[in-house]
Steps between C-alpha positions, in 0.01 A plus 500: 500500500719344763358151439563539116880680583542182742408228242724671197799574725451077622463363198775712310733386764430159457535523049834724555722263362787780461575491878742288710140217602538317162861536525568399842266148404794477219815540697703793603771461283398708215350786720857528715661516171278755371549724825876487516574770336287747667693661802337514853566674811260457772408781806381448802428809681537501906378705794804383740349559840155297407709227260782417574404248676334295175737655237739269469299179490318689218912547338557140543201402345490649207880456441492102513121401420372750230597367165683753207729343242731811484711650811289795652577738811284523781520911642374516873427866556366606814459827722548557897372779666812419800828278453415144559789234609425278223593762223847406562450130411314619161793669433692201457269297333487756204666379206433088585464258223242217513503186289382595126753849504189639719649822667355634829543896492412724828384880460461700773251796374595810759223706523244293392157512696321189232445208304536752215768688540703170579368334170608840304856517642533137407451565139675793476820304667546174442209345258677453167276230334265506260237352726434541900280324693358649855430302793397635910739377728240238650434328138587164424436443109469172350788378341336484166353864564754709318524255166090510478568839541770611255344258230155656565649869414668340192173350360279790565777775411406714830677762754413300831416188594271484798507172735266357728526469880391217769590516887754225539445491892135445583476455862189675610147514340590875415798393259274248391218715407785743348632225268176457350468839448825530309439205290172630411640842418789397235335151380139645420457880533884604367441319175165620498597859499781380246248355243285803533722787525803339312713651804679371792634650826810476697457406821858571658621178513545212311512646186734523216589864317697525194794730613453784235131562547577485916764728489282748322274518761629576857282419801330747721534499840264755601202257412362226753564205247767588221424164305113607409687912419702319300299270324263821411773694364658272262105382421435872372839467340357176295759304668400102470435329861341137501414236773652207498329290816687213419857665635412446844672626823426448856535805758417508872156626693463768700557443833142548647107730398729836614743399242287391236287801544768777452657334151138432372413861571869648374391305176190639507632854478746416268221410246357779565757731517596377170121539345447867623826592379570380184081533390547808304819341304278220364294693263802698412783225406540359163320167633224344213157559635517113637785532668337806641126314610824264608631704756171655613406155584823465671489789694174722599252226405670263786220751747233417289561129476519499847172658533336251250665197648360601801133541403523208304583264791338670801250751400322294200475171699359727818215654249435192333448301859316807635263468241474106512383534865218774458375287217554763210701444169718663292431589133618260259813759362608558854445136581780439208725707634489343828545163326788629277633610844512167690604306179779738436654420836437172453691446235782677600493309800511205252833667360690576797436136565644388164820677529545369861438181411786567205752677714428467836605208739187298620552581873444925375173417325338538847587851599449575083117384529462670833628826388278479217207451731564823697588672229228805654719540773806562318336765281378710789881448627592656130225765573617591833878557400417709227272751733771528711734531216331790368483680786797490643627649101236703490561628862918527410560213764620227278784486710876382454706194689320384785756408824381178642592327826624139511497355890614172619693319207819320510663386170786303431700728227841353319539288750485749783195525754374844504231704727337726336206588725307815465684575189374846268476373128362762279361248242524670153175315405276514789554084474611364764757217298791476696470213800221271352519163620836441306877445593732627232705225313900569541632346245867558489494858668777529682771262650369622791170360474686125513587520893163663594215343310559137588183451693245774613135536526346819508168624717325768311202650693194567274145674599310132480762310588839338509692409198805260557758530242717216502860428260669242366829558392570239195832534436784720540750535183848556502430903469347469795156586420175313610159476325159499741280237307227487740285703670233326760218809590263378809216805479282487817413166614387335190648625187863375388675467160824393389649653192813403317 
């Protein structure tokens, strides 16, 4: 089933002539013009004591490099547990104009504890558009990302368009291996579940909603992941959500296994949260009974295709090679399903390979083959998070924030060296995103940023090693702001990159 999904949803992608790929090979003229008169406002939700350190690059980017013919307004909403010193300089960036009419708004949500409640009190306030697009405060999206998007929801007539994700700072074999991962995920098994199911699923970021059908449908913030709530809801509610893998944006990695572990199992109860609870209101919503075998197959089924997926790569080859060795064989219909088996995952071996020789930079094909290879390993990882998933629901100990401590990091921040050692930050996703490897561009800030950020390199203390963040001021305009253009990381003793 998953090899037949794999080679519809591939193939399909590559014939869909309606979307931006046979467009963008034309020019971009007609698309632009055919997207100006849609109205966009863009969120981008913030935890202030884990990001505000990234926040702003994140701002800068997507004000000057992301590409939308009409004006839009960017809405920065973000929660603090305490009063922070950089709240005040918000403040007066609220109400900025970029080049293009682009308007930079900042909300302050009192009371909030989440991603969620930010997101909600950002529509309720200050979205007036017909369309808003969602990105974490550590995403970097394409430039052409929101105009593959937009024109995707106009050619398939849907509620949400769904992007894809890559790791745009790879500097360990663990962000390696998680890059693979991701491209897998929304280039193969995404469109997979699309061709079979005819559904997609929000994923929290990097996604485009139409206003209306957002606003209809608030976010909970009593669940571990809202986006995969949400997505249920307006499912059952025969809301339209599709992938679109092609509207890519890049987002940091965790910051180490302890990291990685806690937002792969918070996403692991989140599924599964979202499967016990909204079971029962499958068989009972107005859903056709495809879209019903639809969301079974999204939902309670993910157990059982783990168990398969499991027996089919490690139990059926230990069996077969058990019985090799004491010189037995198996009858001829078991033999066949063995064989179907192997030649299943060979061939979807084949088609991960096909898309990441489409889509994927040569240098990633590596890490793409080798997480293919120990593809066993990352299903008992799957396994393993869902155990503990289920009984930490079943037990009542799904837990809330968790308060994590950050030792021995010194960041440079508007221009202005700051300590904050053995800082508390109550991260609101269990992912530790706010001090990876990155320095946050300043463009144009503050006038104060023009006597303090001439020249300064930062020393930011990491568990494996040292990373030596290094800026270049270009230039300095007559507003007297400055752009960081460079960024040289030195990880360890080996690794170094320069970005631009």
């Amino acid at each position: 089933l998953l090899l037949i999904s794999s080679l519809g949803g591939f193939f399909r992608r590559l014939s869909d002539h309606r979307t931006t790929r046979a467009r963008r090979q034309a020019g971009q003229s007609s698309l632009s013009d055919a997207l100006a008169v849609q109205s966009m406002a863009i969120i981008v939700p913030c935890y202030l004591p884990n990001e505000q350190y990234i926040m702003m690059e994140t701002v800068e980017h997507i004000m000057t490099r992301l590409k939308y013919p009409s004006p839009f307004s960017l809405i920065l909403c973000y929660n603090t547990p305490t009063p922070l010193p950089i709240e005040d300089e918000l403040a007066q960036l609220d109400g900025r104009v970029y080049p293009g009419d682009r308007v930079l708004r900042i909300l302050p949500v009192q009371g909030s504890r989440s991603k969620a409640e930010n997101i909600n009190a950002a529509m309720r306030d200050l979205v007036q558009s017909e369309l808003v697009a969602i990105y974490d405060a550590d995403h970097h999206p394409d430039p052409e990302s929101l105009l593959i998007a937009t024109a995707y929801m106009r050619a398939h007539k849907c509620d949400c368009v769904q992007g894809s994700t890559y790791l745009r700072v790879t500097n360990s074999l663990m962000a390696c291996f998680i890059n693979a991962e991701f491209f897998v995920t929304h280039f193969v098994y995404f469109p997979a579940l699309q061709f079979l199911t005819t559904m997609g699923v929000f994923g929290g970021s990097n996604a485009v909603w139409k206003v209306s059908t957002l606003r209809a449908y608030e976010f909970r913030a009593d669940v571990q992941t809202e986006d995969v709530e949400l997505s249920t809801r307006v499912l059952l509610g025969r809301v339209r959500i599709r992938f679109c893998p092609e509207a890519r944006s890049g987002e940091l990695p965790p910051t180490g296994l302890g990291a990685l572990f806690k937002q792969r199992l918070r996403w692991a109860i989140g599924w599964d949260q979202a499967s016990i609870q909204h079971f029962s209101g499958i068989f009972s919503s107005k859903l056709s009974c495809c879209k019903k075998l639809g969301m079974i197959y999204l939902l309670p089924m993910r157990w059982l295709l783990i168990l398969t997926a499991i027996f089919n790569a490690c139990v059926a080859p230990a069996l077969s090679l058990g019985y090799m060795l004491a010189g037995y064989t198996w009858d001829v219909p078991v033999e066949i399903v063995f064989q179907i088996s192997f030649y299943s995952f060979v061939g979807l071996s084949l088609i991960v390979l096909c898309n990441a020789a489409i889509y994927e930079p040569p240098r990633n094909m590596l890490f793409v083959t080798l997480f293919q290879v120990a593809g066993i390993l990352y299903l008992l990882w799957q396994l393993v998070l869902i155990l503990i998933s289920l009984v930490k629901i079943c037990t009542g100990n799904a837990g809330g924030w968790v308060v994590t401590q950050r030792t021995g990091f010194r960041t440079a921040h508007f221009g202005v060296t700051m300590n904050v050692d053995s800082v508390l930050v109550a991260s609101v996703d269990d992912d530790v995103k706010g001090l990876r490897n990155t320095v946050s561009s300043i463009d144009g800030i503050s006038p104060l940023i023009a006597s303090r950020a001439a020249d300064y390199a930062t020393l930011v203390s990491h568990g494996d090693g040292l990373v030596a963040s290094a800026t270049h001021v270009d230039s300095l305009a007559p507003s007297a702001s400055c752009h960081v253009d460079e960024r040289a990381n030195h990880v360890g003793e080996a690794s170094s990159s320069t970005t631009q």
